[in-house]
Short mmCIF file of C-alpha atoms (C1' of nucleotides) in Angstrom, two decimals:
data_model
loop_
_atom_site.label_atom_id
_atom_site.label_comp_id
_atom_site.label_asym_id
_atom_site.label_seq_id
_atom_site.Cartn_x
_atom_site.Cartn_y
_atom_site.Cartn_z
CA UNK P 1 19.85 27.51 16.39
CA UNK P 2 21.34 24.07 15.53
CA UNK P 3 20.62 21.93 12.69
CA UNK P 4 17.97 19.33 12.12
CA UNK P 5 18.50 15.93 10.71
CA UNK P 6 17.30 16.86 7.37
CA UNK P 7 19.54 20.04 7.53
CA UNK P 8 22.88 18.33 8.06
CA UNK P 9 21.89 15.64 5.68
CA UNK P 10 21.57 18.51 2.97
CA UNK P 11 24.69 20.22 4.14
CA UNK P 12 26.64 16.89 3.64
CA UNK P 13 24.96 16.19 0.47
CA UNK P 14 23.49 12.89 1.62
CA UNK P 15 20.13 11.69 2.62
CA UNK P 16 17.98 11.78 5.91
CA UNK P 17 17.90 8.09 5.89
CA UNK P 18 21.64 7.76 5.51
CA UNK P 19 22.33 9.95 8.63
CA UNK P 20 19.90 7.83 10.70
CA UNK P 21 21.45 4.72 9.32
CA UNK P 22 24.85 6.17 10.52
CA UNK P 23 23.47 6.30 14.00
CA UNK P 24 22.07 2.94 13.78
CA UNK P 25 25.31 1.33 12.98
CA UNK P 26 27.17 3.43 15.52
CA UNK P 27 29.24 5.44 12.93
CA UNK P 28 27.65 8.71 14.27
CA UNK P 29 26.80 9.77 17.93
CA UNK P 30 23.34 10.86 18.39
CA UNK P 31 23.21 14.65 19.27
CA UNK P 32 21.35 16.25 22.03
CA UNK P 33 17.61 16.64 21.65
CA UNK P 34 15.22 19.44 22.00
CA UNK P 35 12.29 19.30 24.40
CA UNK P 36 10.14 17.91 21.64
CA UNK P 37 12.58 15.10 20.98
CA UNK P 38 14.08 16.69 17.87
CA UNK P 39 17.57 15.98 17.23
CA UNK P 40 20.04 18.97 17.35
CA UNK P 41 23.18 18.58 15.28
CA UNK P 42 26.42 20.65 15.87
CA UNK P 43 29.50 21.32 13.66
CA UNK P 44 31.18 18.31 15.17
CA UNK P 45 28.43 16.20 13.78
CA UNK P 46 28.42 17.89 10.33
CA UNK P 47 32.24 17.28 10.01
CA UNK P 48 31.82 13.68 10.93
CA UNK P 49 29.03 13.14 8.47
CA UNK P 50 31.18 14.94 5.74
CA UNK P 51 34.05 12.78 6.52
CA UNK P 52 31.71 9.67 6.26
CA UNK P 53 30.41 10.88 2.89
CA UNK P 54 33.72 11.51 1.38
CA UNK P 55 34.84 7.99 2.39
CA UNK P 56 31.92 6.25 1.19
CA UNK P 57 32.16 8.13 -2.12
CA UNK P 58 35.75 6.95 -2.36
CA UNK P 59 34.42 3.34 -2.23
CA UNK P 60 34.85 2.39 1.55
CA UNK P 61 32.28 0.18 3.27
CA UNK P 62 30.68 1.58 6.43
CA UNK P 63 32.53 -1.19 8.49
CA UNK P 64 35.75 -0.05 7.28
CA UNK P 65 35.11 3.48 8.16
CA UNK P 66 34.06 2.33 11.54
CA UNK P 67 37.54 0.60 11.69
CA UNK P 68 39.25 3.88 10.86
CA UNK P 69 37.77 5.44 13.88
CA UNK P 70 37.22 9.11 14.36
CA UNK P 71 40.84 10.47 14.00
CA UNK P 72 41.84 12.97 11.44
CA UNK P 73 44.77 11.44 10.06
CA UNK P 74 44.11 9.57 6.77
CA UNK P 75 44.53 5.64 7.05
CA UNK P 76 47.29 5.32 4.30
CA UNK P 77 47.25 1.46 4.28
CA UNK P 78 43.37 1.55 3.63
CA UNK P 79 43.76 4.09 0.92
CA UNK P 80 46.54 2.06 -0.77
CA UNK P 81 44.41 -1.19 -0.48
CA UNK P 82 41.24 0.49 -1.86
CA UNK P 83 43.24 1.93 -4.73
CA UNK P 84 44.57 -1.77 -5.69
CA UNK P 85 41.11 -3.07 -5.47
CA UNK P 86 39.61 -0.28 -7.61
CA UNK P 87 42.56 -0.98 -10.09
CA UNK P 88 41.46 -4.70 -10.22
CA UNK P 89 37.83 -3.81 -10.54
CA UNK P 90 38.64 -1.58 -13.50
CA UNK P 91 40.72 -4.25 -15.13
CA UNK P 92 37.75 -6.74 -14.79
CA UNK P 93 35.36 -4.27 -16.36
CA UNK P 94 37.70 -3.42 -19.05
CA UNK P 95 38.04 -7.11 -19.81
CA UNK P 96 34.19 -7.40 -19.97
CA UNK P 97 33.95 -4.56 -22.38
CA UNK P 98 36.41 -6.06 -24.72
CA UNK P 99 34.40 -9.17 -24.69
CA UNK P 100 31.22 -7.28 -25.23
CA UNK P 101 32.80 -5.37 -28.19
CA UNK P 102 33.75 -8.87 -29.57
CA UNK P 103 30.23 -10.13 -29.36
CA UNK P 104 28.85 -6.99 -30.85
CA UNK P 105 31.36 -6.62 -33.68
CA UNK P 106 30.98 -10.39 -34.67
CA UNK P 107 27.17 -10.71 -33.93
CA UNK P 108 28.18 -13.72 -32.14
CA UNK P 109 25.84 -15.78 -30.00
CA UNK P 110 25.94 -15.01 -26.39
CA UNK P 111 25.67 -18.55 -25.04
CA UNK P 112 28.76 -19.77 -27.18
CA UNK P 113 32.09 -19.39 -25.49
CA UNK P 114 34.30 -16.95 -27.10
CA UNK P 115 37.02 -19.55 -28.23
CA UNK P 116 34.42 -21.39 -30.28
CA UNK P 117 32.33 -18.66 -31.51
CA UNK P 118 34.30 -17.47 -34.56
CA UNK P 119 34.63 -21.12 -35.69
CA UNK P 120 31.04 -21.84 -35.32
CA UNK P 121 30.36 -18.80 -37.42
CA UNK P 122 31.81 -20.55 -40.54
CA UNK P 123 30.33 -24.02 -40.09
CA UNK P 124 26.65 -23.49 -39.78
CA UNK P 125 25.39 -25.22 -36.82
CA UNK P 126 21.72 -26.69 -36.05
CA UNK P 127 20.25 -25.60 -32.77
CA UNK P 128 20.98 -29.10 -31.53
CA UNK P 129 24.59 -28.79 -32.45
CA UNK P 130 24.88 -25.44 -30.76
CA UNK P 131 23.45 -26.99 -27.45
CA UNK P 132 26.02 -29.80 -27.75
CA UNK P 133 28.89 -27.30 -28.30
CA UNK P 134 27.86 -25.40 -25.14
CA UNK P 135 28.04 -28.66 -23.09
CA UNK P 136 31.25 -29.56 -24.67
CA UNK P 137 32.73 -26.11 -23.76
CA UNK P 138 32.08 -26.61 -20.15
CA UNK P 139 33.10 -30.47 -20.01
CA UNK P 140 36.35 -30.15 -21.97
CA UNK P 141 38.73 -27.60 -20.78
CA UNK P 142 39.67 -24.58 -22.64
CA UNK P 143 42.49 -26.52 -24.30
CA UNK P 144 40.11 -29.09 -25.53
CA UNK P 145 37.91 -26.40 -26.78
CA UNK P 146 40.64 -25.08 -28.99
CA UNK P 147 41.18 -28.32 -30.41
CA UNK P 148 37.62 -28.81 -31.10
CA UNK P 149 37.47 -25.07 -32.67
CA UNK P 150 40.25 -26.06 -34.94
CA UNK P 151 38.38 -29.31 -36.03
CA UNK P 152 35.15 -27.41 -36.72
CA UNK P 153 37.33 -24.92 -39.03
CA UNK P 154 38.98 -27.85 -41.03
CA UNK P 155 35.51 -29.64 -41.36
CA UNK P 156 34.59 -30.02 -44.81
CA UNK P 157 30.95 -29.52 -45.84
CA UNK P 158 29.26 -32.84 -45.48
CA UNK P 159 26.33 -33.52 -47.95
CA UNK P 160 25.28 -36.61 -45.84
CA UNK P 161 24.89 -34.82 -42.56
CA UNK P 162 21.41 -33.14 -43.22
CA UNK P 163 20.05 -36.80 -43.82
CA UNK P 164 21.13 -37.46 -40.23
CA UNK P 165 19.79 -34.38 -38.81
CA UNK P 166 16.39 -34.72 -40.49
CA UNK P 167 16.04 -38.47 -39.63
CA UNK P 168 12.51 -38.89 -38.02
CA UNK P 169 12.37 -40.60 -34.63
CA UNK P 170 10.30 -43.54 -36.19
CA UNK P 171 12.64 -44.26 -39.29
CA UNK P 172 12.64 -48.04 -40.17
CA UNK P 173 15.54 -50.39 -39.87
CA UNK P 174 16.59 -50.16 -43.44
CA UNK P 175 16.65 -46.44 -43.50
CA UNK P 176 18.93 -46.24 -40.36
CA UNK P 177 21.28 -48.66 -41.85
CA UNK P 178 21.67 -46.72 -45.01
CA UNK P 179 22.30 -43.57 -43.25
CA UNK P 180 24.78 -45.06 -41.06
CA UNK P 181 26.74 -46.74 -43.88
CA UNK P 182 26.80 -43.34 -45.70
CA UNK P 183 28.13 -41.80 -42.70
CA UNK P 184 31.06 -44.08 -42.27
CA UNK P 185 33.61 -42.25 -44.38
CA UNK P 186 32.87 -38.91 -42.71
CA UNK P 187 33.07 -40.43 -39.23
CA UNK P 188 36.42 -41.95 -40.09
CA UNK P 189 37.70 -38.50 -41.04
CA UNK P 190 36.31 -36.99 -37.83
CA UNK P 191 38.12 -39.89 -35.96
CA UNK P 192 41.46 -38.81 -37.43
CA UNK P 193 41.20 -35.22 -36.73
CA UNK P 194 39.87 -36.05 -33.27
CA UNK P 195 43.02 -37.72 -31.96
CA UNK P 196 44.17 -34.63 -30.13
CA UNK P 197 40.70 -34.07 -28.61
CA UNK P 198 40.56 -37.55 -27.06
CA UNK P 199 44.03 -37.44 -25.52
CA UNK P 200 43.05 -33.86 -24.15
CA UNK P 201 40.18 -35.44 -22.14
CA UNK P 202 42.75 -36.01 -19.47
CA UNK P 203 43.05 -32.43 -18.67
CA UNK P 204 39.46 -31.52 -18.76
CA UNK P 205 38.12 -30.11 -15.59
CA UNK P 206 36.17 -33.06 -14.38
CA UNK P 207 37.99 -35.94 -15.86
CA UNK P 208 37.72 -38.32 -18.77
CA UNK P 209 35.19 -40.65 -17.42
CA UNK P 210 32.97 -37.72 -16.38
CA UNK P 211 33.39 -36.21 -20.01
CA UNK P 212 32.07 -39.28 -21.65
CA UNK P 213 29.10 -39.72 -19.34
CA UNK P 214 28.24 -36.27 -19.58
CA UNK P 215 28.27 -36.20 -23.45
CA UNK P 216 26.33 -39.27 -23.63
CA UNK P 217 23.78 -37.90 -21.60
CA UNK P 218 23.80 -34.75 -23.59
CA UNK P 219 23.32 -36.76 -26.72
CA UNK P 220 20.41 -38.74 -25.32
CA UNK P 221 18.75 -35.51 -24.56
CA UNK P 222 19.44 -34.04 -27.88
CA UNK P 223 19.01 -36.69 -30.53
CA UNK P 224 15.94 -38.86 -31.14
CA UNK P 225 16.05 -42.76 -30.70
CA UNK P 226 16.58 -43.24 -34.55
CA UNK P 227 19.54 -40.87 -34.48
CA UNK P 228 21.14 -42.56 -31.39
CA UNK P 229 20.65 -45.82 -33.22
CA UNK P 230 22.39 -44.49 -36.23
CA UNK P 231 25.46 -43.45 -34.13
CA UNK P 232 25.68 -46.81 -32.56
CA UNK P 233 25.58 -48.47 -35.87
CA UNK P 234 28.19 -46.09 -37.26
CA UNK P 235 30.38 -46.99 -34.40
CA UNK P 236 29.98 -50.68 -35.05
CA UNK P 237 30.58 -50.37 -38.76
CA UNK P 238 33.84 -48.29 -37.93
CA UNK P 239 35.10 -50.95 -35.35
CA UNK P 240 34.32 -53.82 -37.89
CA UNK P 241 36.61 -52.07 -40.57
CA UNK P 242 39.22 -51.49 -38.19
CA UNK P 243 39.30 -55.12 -37.03
CA UNK P 244 39.13 -56.23 -40.91
CA UNK P 245 42.19 -54.09 -41.34
CA UNK P 246 43.92 -55.73 -38.36
CA UNK P 247 43.35 -59.14 -39.71
CA UNK P 248 44.35 -58.35 -43.49
CA UNK P 249 47.42 -56.51 -42.41
CA UNK K 1 21.10 -40.78 -15.95
CA UNK K 2 20.34 -37.20 -15.55
CA UNK K 3 22.11 -34.51 -13.48
CA UNK K 4 21.50 -33.49 -9.86
CA UNK K 5 21.13 -29.97 -8.91
CA UNK K 6 24.84 -29.94 -7.67
CA UNK K 7 25.86 -31.42 -10.98
CA UNK K 8 24.48 -28.76 -13.26
CA UNK K 9 25.58 -26.20 -10.89
CA UNK K 10 29.17 -27.48 -11.12
CA UNK K 11 28.90 -27.95 -14.94
CA UNK K 12 27.65 -24.27 -15.26
CA UNK K 13 30.48 -23.20 -12.81
CA UNK K 14 27.91 -21.72 -10.41
CA UNK K 15 26.50 -22.53 -7.09
CA UNK K 16 23.78 -24.85 -5.78
CA UNK K 17 21.95 -22.06 -4.21
CA UNK K 18 22.33 -19.91 -7.25
CA UNK K 19 20.52 -22.65 -9.41
CA UNK K 20 17.49 -22.79 -6.80
CA UNK K 21 17.51 -18.91 -6.81
CA UNK K 22 16.87 -19.00 -10.49
CA UNK K 23 14.10 -21.30 -10.06
CA UNK K 24 12.50 -19.16 -7.25
CA UNK K 25 12.62 -16.02 -9.57
CA UNK K 26 11.31 -17.84 -12.46
CA UNK K 27 14.38 -17.76 -14.51
CA UNK K 28 14.78 -21.52 -14.92
CA UNK K 29 12.02 -24.01 -15.30
CA UNK K 30 11.92 -26.65 -12.63
CA UNK K 31 12.86 -30.15 -14.11
CA UNK K 32 10.94 -33.53 -13.66
CA UNK K 33 11.64 -35.43 -10.34
CA UNK K 34 12.58 -38.85 -9.40
CA UNK K 35 10.70 -40.81 -7.22
CA UNK K 36 12.34 -39.58 -4.05
CA UNK K 37 11.72 -35.93 -4.90
CA UNK K 38 15.11 -35.33 -6.42
CA UNK K 39 15.17 -33.03 -9.41
CA UNK K 40 16.52 -34.52 -12.75
CA UNK K 41 18.26 -31.85 -15.13
CA UNK K 42 18.76 -32.46 -18.76
CA UNK K 43 20.75 -30.78 -21.37
CA UNK K 44 18.25 -27.91 -21.90
CA UNK K 45 18.39 -26.98 -18.29
CA UNK K 46 22.16 -26.85 -18.46
CA UNK K 47 22.24 -24.73 -21.49
CA UNK K 48 19.81 -22.23 -19.83
CA UNK K 49 22.05 -22.04 -16.70
CA UNK K 50 25.02 -21.58 -18.92
CA UNK K 51 23.48 -18.76 -20.76
CA UNK K 52 22.36 -17.18 -17.24
CA UNK K 53 25.96 -17.63 -16.02
CA UNK K 54 27.35 -15.90 -19.19
CA UNK K 55 24.85 -12.96 -18.75
CA UNK K 56 25.32 -12.36 -15.16
CA UNK K 57 29.26 -12.66 -15.68
CA UNK K 58 28.76 -9.86 -18.19
CA UNK K 59 27.03 -7.77 -15.62
CA UNK K 60 23.20 -8.17 -16.47
CA UNK K 61 20.86 -8.19 -13.50
CA UNK K 62 18.39 -11.20 -13.19
CA UNK K 63 15.47 -9.11 -14.13
CA UNK K 64 17.19 -7.83 -17.28
CA UNK K 65 17.90 -11.48 -18.09
CA UNK K 66 14.23 -12.38 -17.43
CA UNK K 67 13.28 -9.72 -19.95
CA UNK K 68 15.58 -10.98 -22.60
CA UNK K 69 13.54 -14.18 -22.58
CA UNK K 70 14.65 -17.45 -23.61
CA UNK K 71 15.49 -16.94 -27.29
CA UNK K 72 18.96 -17.73 -28.50
CA UNK K 73 19.45 -14.36 -30.56
CA UNK K 74 21.57 -11.95 -28.47
CA UNK K 75 19.86 -8.59 -27.57
CA UNK K 76 21.92 -6.19 -29.20
CA UNK K 77 20.38 -3.13 -27.55
CA UNK K 78 20.99 -4.48 -24.06
CA UNK K 79 24.42 -5.29 -24.92
CA UNK K 80 25.03 -1.69 -26.10
CA UNK K 81 23.37 -0.20 -23.11
CA UNK K 82 25.51 -2.45 -20.88
CA UNK K 83 28.64 -1.47 -22.61
CA UNK K 84 27.84 2.23 -22.12
CA UNK K 85 27.22 1.75 -18.44
CA UNK K 86 30.53 -0.15 -17.90
CA UNK K 87 32.32 2.64 -19.64
CA UNK K 88 30.68 5.18 -17.46
CA UNK K 89 31.39 3.09 -14.36
CA UNK K 90 35.07 2.66 -15.40
CA UNK K 91 35.30 6.51 -15.87
CA UNK K 92 33.90 7.07 -12.36
CA UNK K 93 36.44 4.51 -10.81
CA UNK K 94 39.25 6.16 -12.78
CA UNK K 95 38.39 9.59 -11.42
CA UNK K 96 38.22 8.21 -8.01
CA UNK K 97 41.69 6.65 -8.37
CA UNK K 98 42.99 10.06 -9.49
CA UNK K 99 41.52 11.67 -6.40
CA UNK K 100 43.19 8.79 -4.28
CA UNK K 101 46.56 9.16 -5.88
CA UNK K 102 46.34 12.96 -5.20
CA UNK K 103 45.54 12.12 -1.46
CA UNK K 104 48.41 9.64 -1.25
CA UNK K 105 50.98 11.77 -2.90
CA UNK K 106 50.22 14.86 -0.94
CA UNK K 107 49.35 13.40 2.23
CA UNK K 108 46.43 15.39 2.25
CA UNK K 109 43.62 15.13 4.79
CA UNK K 110 40.77 13.06 3.75
CA UNK K 111 38.31 15.21 5.22
CA UNK K 112 39.23 18.48 3.42
CA UNK K 113 37.88 18.92 -0.24
CA UNK K 114 40.68 18.75 -2.85
CA UNK K 115 40.40 22.36 -3.90
CA UNK K 116 41.38 23.68 -0.74
CA UNK K 117 43.71 20.96 0.63
CA UNK K 118 46.75 22.30 -1.33
CA UNK K 119 46.42 25.74 0.10
CA UNK K 120 45.66 24.41 3.59
CA UNK K 121 48.88 22.59 3.44
CA UNK K 122 50.99 25.96 3.44
CA UNK K 123 49.01 27.85 5.89
CA UNK K 124 49.02 25.72 9.03
CA UNK K 125 45.49 25.57 10.37
CA UNK K 126 44.26 24.63 13.89
CA UNK K 127 41.85 21.81 14.22
CA UNK K 128 39.07 24.36 14.84
CA UNK K 129 40.04 26.25 11.62
CA UNK K 130 40.07 22.93 9.57
CA UNK K 131 36.48 22.18 10.88
CA UNK K 132 35.49 25.61 9.85
CA UNK K 133 36.94 25.02 6.44
CA UNK K 134 34.93 21.78 6.01
CA UNK K 135 31.84 23.64 6.78
CA UNK K 136 32.67 26.35 4.38
CA UNK K 137 33.38 23.94 1.62
CA UNK K 138 29.89 22.74 1.64
CA UNK K 139 28.29 26.03 2.25
CA UNK K 140 30.03 27.98 -0.60
CA UNK K 141 29.99 26.23 -3.78
CA UNK K 142 33.13 25.17 -5.57
CA UNK K 143 33.53 28.76 -6.94
CA UNK K 144 33.47 30.20 -3.65
CA UNK K 145 35.91 27.67 -2.45
CA UNK K 146 38.37 28.54 -5.09
CA UNK K 147 38.21 32.01 -4.07
CA UNK K 148 38.74 31.20 -0.51
CA UNK K 149 41.78 29.00 -1.29
CA UNK K 150 43.24 31.87 -3.08
CA UNK K 151 42.79 34.06 -0.18
CA UNK K 152 44.40 31.40 2.03
CA UNK K 153 47.35 31.31 -0.22
CA UNK K 154 47.99 34.95 -0.27
CA UNK K 155 47.22 35.26 3.45
CA UNK K 156 50.47 36.71 5.11
CA UNK K 157 51.61 35.20 8.36
CA UNK K 158 49.81 37.06 11.26
CA UNK K 159 51.52 37.31 14.45
CA UNK K 160 48.34 38.31 16.29
CA UNK K 161 46.40 35.31 15.13
CA UNK K 162 47.73 33.04 17.95
CA UNK K 163 46.64 35.50 20.51
CA UNK K 164 43.25 35.01 19.24
CA UNK K 165 43.24 31.32 19.02
CA UNK K 166 44.79 31.00 22.67
CA UNK K 167 42.28 33.34 24.16
CA UNK K 168 40.79 31.60 27.32
CA UNK K 169 36.85 31.60 27.41
CA UNK K 170 37.04 33.59 30.82
CA UNK K 171 39.27 36.44 29.45
CA UNK K 172 38.52 39.67 31.07
CA UNK K 173 37.08 42.64 29.26
CA UNK K 174 40.32 44.85 28.77
CA UNK K 175 42.17 41.66 27.42
CA UNK K 176 39.33 41.25 24.73
CA UNK K 177 39.25 44.73 23.70
CA UNK K 178 43.18 44.60 23.44
CA UNK K 179 43.09 41.53 21.25
CA UNK K 180 40.34 43.13 19.04
CA UNK K 181 42.09 46.22 18.42
CA UNK K 182 45.34 44.52 17.43
CA UNK K 183 43.09 42.46 14.95
CA UNK K 184 41.68 45.31 13.17
CA UNK K 185 44.51 45.79 10.64
CA UNK K 186 44.46 42.12 9.88
CA UNK K 187 40.70 42.05 9.59
CA UNK K 188 40.62 45.15 7.37
CA UNK K 189 43.02 43.16 4.87
CA UNK K 190 40.90 40.15 4.99
CA UNK K 191 37.83 42.28 4.16
CA UNK K 192 39.57 43.82 1.20
CA UNK K 193 40.73 40.25 -0.24
CA UNK K 194 37.32 39.11 0.56
CA UNK K 195 35.00 40.98 -1.63
CA UNK K 196 35.12 38.30 -4.25
CA UNK K 197 34.06 35.85 -1.69
CA UNK K 198 31.12 37.68 -0.40
CA UNK K 199 29.72 38.31 -4.07
CA UNK K 200 30.11 34.85 -4.62
CA UNK K 201 27.81 33.84 -1.84
CA UNK K 202 24.90 34.38 -4.27
CA UNK K 203 25.85 31.28 -6.35
CA UNK K 204 26.27 29.20 -3.25
CA UNK K 205 24.21 26.01 -3.24
CA UNK K 206 21.72 27.17 -0.48
CA UNK K 207 21.74 31.03 -0.89
CA UNK K 208 23.41 33.79 0.82
CA UNK K 209 21.10 34.01 3.78
CA UNK K 210 21.73 30.30 4.67
CA UNK K 211 25.54 30.72 4.23
CA UNK K 212 25.56 33.34 6.78
CA UNK K 213 23.38 31.44 9.37
CA UNK K 214 25.38 28.28 8.83
CA UNK K 215 28.65 30.04 9.39
CA UNK K 216 27.49 31.93 12.52
CA UNK K 217 26.09 28.74 13.76
CA UNK K 218 29.50 26.98 13.20
CA UNK K 219 31.23 29.85 14.83
CA UNK K 220 29.24 29.38 17.79
CA UNK K 221 30.12 25.80 18.11
CA UNK K 222 33.76 26.26 17.33
CA UNK K 223 34.90 29.38 19.27
CA UNK K 224 34.55 30.09 22.81
CA UNK K 225 32.51 33.17 24.25
CA UNK K 226 35.57 35.50 24.66
CA UNK K 227 36.66 34.84 21.08
CA UNK K 228 33.10 35.36 19.72
CA UNK K 229 33.08 38.52 21.82
CA UNK K 230 36.40 39.52 20.12
CA UNK K 231 35.10 38.70 16.65
CA UNK K 232 32.08 41.21 17.47
CA UNK K 233 34.24 43.98 18.92
CA UNK K 234 36.59 43.73 15.81
CA UNK K 235 33.53 44.05 13.63
CA UNK K 236 32.25 47.25 15.51
CA UNK K 237 35.81 48.98 15.29
CA UNK K 238 35.88 48.22 11.64
CA UNK K 239 32.41 49.78 11.12
CA UNK K 240 33.56 52.85 13.36
CA UNK K 241 36.55 53.29 11.30
CA UNK K 242 34.60 53.06 8.14
CA UNK K 243 31.93 55.61 9.08
CA UNK K 244 34.54 58.01 10.35
CA UNK K 245 36.13 57.72 6.95
CA UNK K 246 32.71 58.62 5.41
CA UNK K 247 32.39 61.70 7.67
CA UNK K 248 35.96 62.99 7.13
CA UNK K 249 35.79 62.28 3.38
"C1'" DT A 1 23.62 -47.29 12.98
"C1'" DT A 2 26.54 -44.10 10.45
"C1'" DG A 3 27.55 -41.07 6.34
"C1'" DC A 4 26.43 -38.91 2.26
"C1'" DT A 5 23.19 -36.30 -0.70
"C1'" DC A 6 19.15 -34.45 -1.62
"C1'" DC A 7 15.27 -31.65 0.03
"C1'" DT A 8 12.44 -27.28 1.82
"C1'" DC A 9 12.03 -23.32 4.69
"C1'" DA A 10 13.91 -19.07 6.52
"C1'" DC A 11 16.86 -15.85 8.46
"C1'" DG A 12 21.39 -13.05 7.18
"C1'" DT A 13 23.94 -9.78 4.07
"C1'" DC A 14 24.64 -4.26 2.56
"C1'" DA A 15 23.46 0.50 2.61
"C1'" DC A 16 20.06 2.42 2.71
"C1'" DG A 17 14.61 3.49 0.33
"C1'" DT A 18 10.09 3.79 1.48
"C1'" DG A 19 5.89 3.84 3.42
"C1'" DA A 20 3.02 3.53 8.00
"C1'" DG A 21 1.41 5.78 12.03
"C1'" DG A 22 1.76 9.19 15.48
"C1'" DT A 23 3.29 13.94 17.45
"C1'" DG A 24 4.04 19.14 17.97
"C1'" DG A 25 3.86 23.99 16.78
"C1'" DC A 26 1.78 27.33 13.29
"C1'" DT S 1 -8.87 22.14 11.54
"C1'" DT S 2 -5.26 21.89 8.11
"C1'" DG S 3 -0.16 21.54 6.61
"C1'" DC S 4 4.50 21.01 7.67
"C1'" DT S 5 8.40 18.72 10.03
"C1'" DC S 6 9.95 15.73 13.04
"C1'" DC S 7 9.99 11.08 15.31
"C1'" DT S 8 10.17 5.66 15.54
"C1'" DC S 9 9.25 1.05 13.99
"C1'" DA S 10 9.56 -2.16 10.22
"C1'" DC S 11 9.33 -4.19 5.80
"C1'" DG S 12 11.59 -4.03 0.94
"C1'" DT S 13 15.83 -4.20 -2.33
"C1'" DC S 14 19.52 -7.71 -4.85
"C1'" DA S 15 21.58 -12.10 -5.42
"C1'" DC S 16 22.39 -15.28 -3.31
"C1'" DG S 17 25.04 -17.41 1.54
"C1'" DT S 18 24.40 -20.15 5.44
"C1'" DG S 19 22.63 -22.90 8.67
"C1'" DA S 20 18.28 -25.69 10.45
"C1'" DG S 21 15.89 -29.75 10.37
"C1'" DG S 22 14.18 -33.67 7.93
"C1'" DT S 23 14.44 -37.71 4.31
"C1'" DG S 24 16.40 -41.83 1.49
"C1'" DG S 25 19.61 -45.37 -0.09
"C1'" DC S 26 24.29 -47.41 1.09
#
DNA sequence: TTGCTCCTCACGTCACGTGAGGTGGC
DNA sequence: TTGCTCCTCACGTCACGTGAGGTGGC
């Protein structure tokens, strides 16, 4: 007595549905049928299903197996190609694991890119800053990001910064001007450290113009009107100081 | 000016369709729209998409990311679980590669199981035998297969075997009887070697009864009527000899 | 009017899993 | 009649890819 569909499936260590699927895609010939319509599989079918099972277990797709045909000889080229693909996949997964281990060991935030994360660990960033850094990381290239990370590391603690972060949206004119003035020395220092960063803009993935637009967009989203006004005022004060330097020199 | 769908996609290093898919599955809130119906994304959206991108790159599924929610803190348990899964996947792929290398170095047939392949290399099997071995390999467990492989290795070359393999389906009675008689000594030897194999039937995956039915089914498919008849005659001759041993002893 | 970008359906991919609904022999 | 196995549709899965057909501002 020949085997039923369930039986070859079990003999081959696969599923009923898989065997039927192999019929559907033309990988496996349909066997003769009994009077009641039941399929009757023979040894040839079992051998075929076993071969398919071995090849899928190795990682071949059904279309690749179709391409190999029904011959006994092993397709050396296909095996070598698969081997190379497996090697590449393993390498990729290994790298992912290295990154995971890094994240786990440093308790580093998952949304910060790995180059910046260690630096950000030292300087304590607000949520807003963190968002800003995330945007920066995509807008600058990896080179720019390294420069930025360096800057963060060398950044001295700034007592006036919290005054800026805590500034309410409806702060009055005098308050804004005061904060801006106290920020000038700090901003000047940032500028000095910052040279490398601005020149690196040119190798950013999307071009310098795009970088500026994107960052200004990000700032509009992240800071309130009073803070944006303070940034503008600080900018003006810096320029005024620079031009008075020019005239006095 | 806020970002368009294509723009956040590019900023996040993903595709237009992926961003829309994240909306569809509720991973990403839809932003405000412009008068013409165009979506307008802000920094919060970009940060969210970047987070999704990082997590999918690490290997999380979208439903896992959904389960993590929108919080900044990294889900330590999820990261550890993923790490373990990656380790397991890498191990599995490594084992597949070892098997691939074995197949490649030995030029071994892909449809023979690895335990038997080296043995089969020495004894030269016909196509029919190979099919038979493939069936055997599934029907006996790995233990049984090792025993069978041992038997194959110790199998002395048999000059009368080819007479059996070449037997035409319409061979006459006398020819069949002759072949059967010449096979008796060889079959007796096989039986002796074979003890271990028969006792191992009990630990086969499907039970001893199933093993016998399956193998007899395989033989009916693989050998012609004359050959099957010879097998039966050899069997009878062996039994007759055994019982005459009993009476004489 | 011609291009370009945006939009919303909606089907396709891959290797099956999982019922739904019906049949045949005990 | 009840239970079991077999059969054939046919929709679901997962993370999007890929047109199809239409709109709005230059």
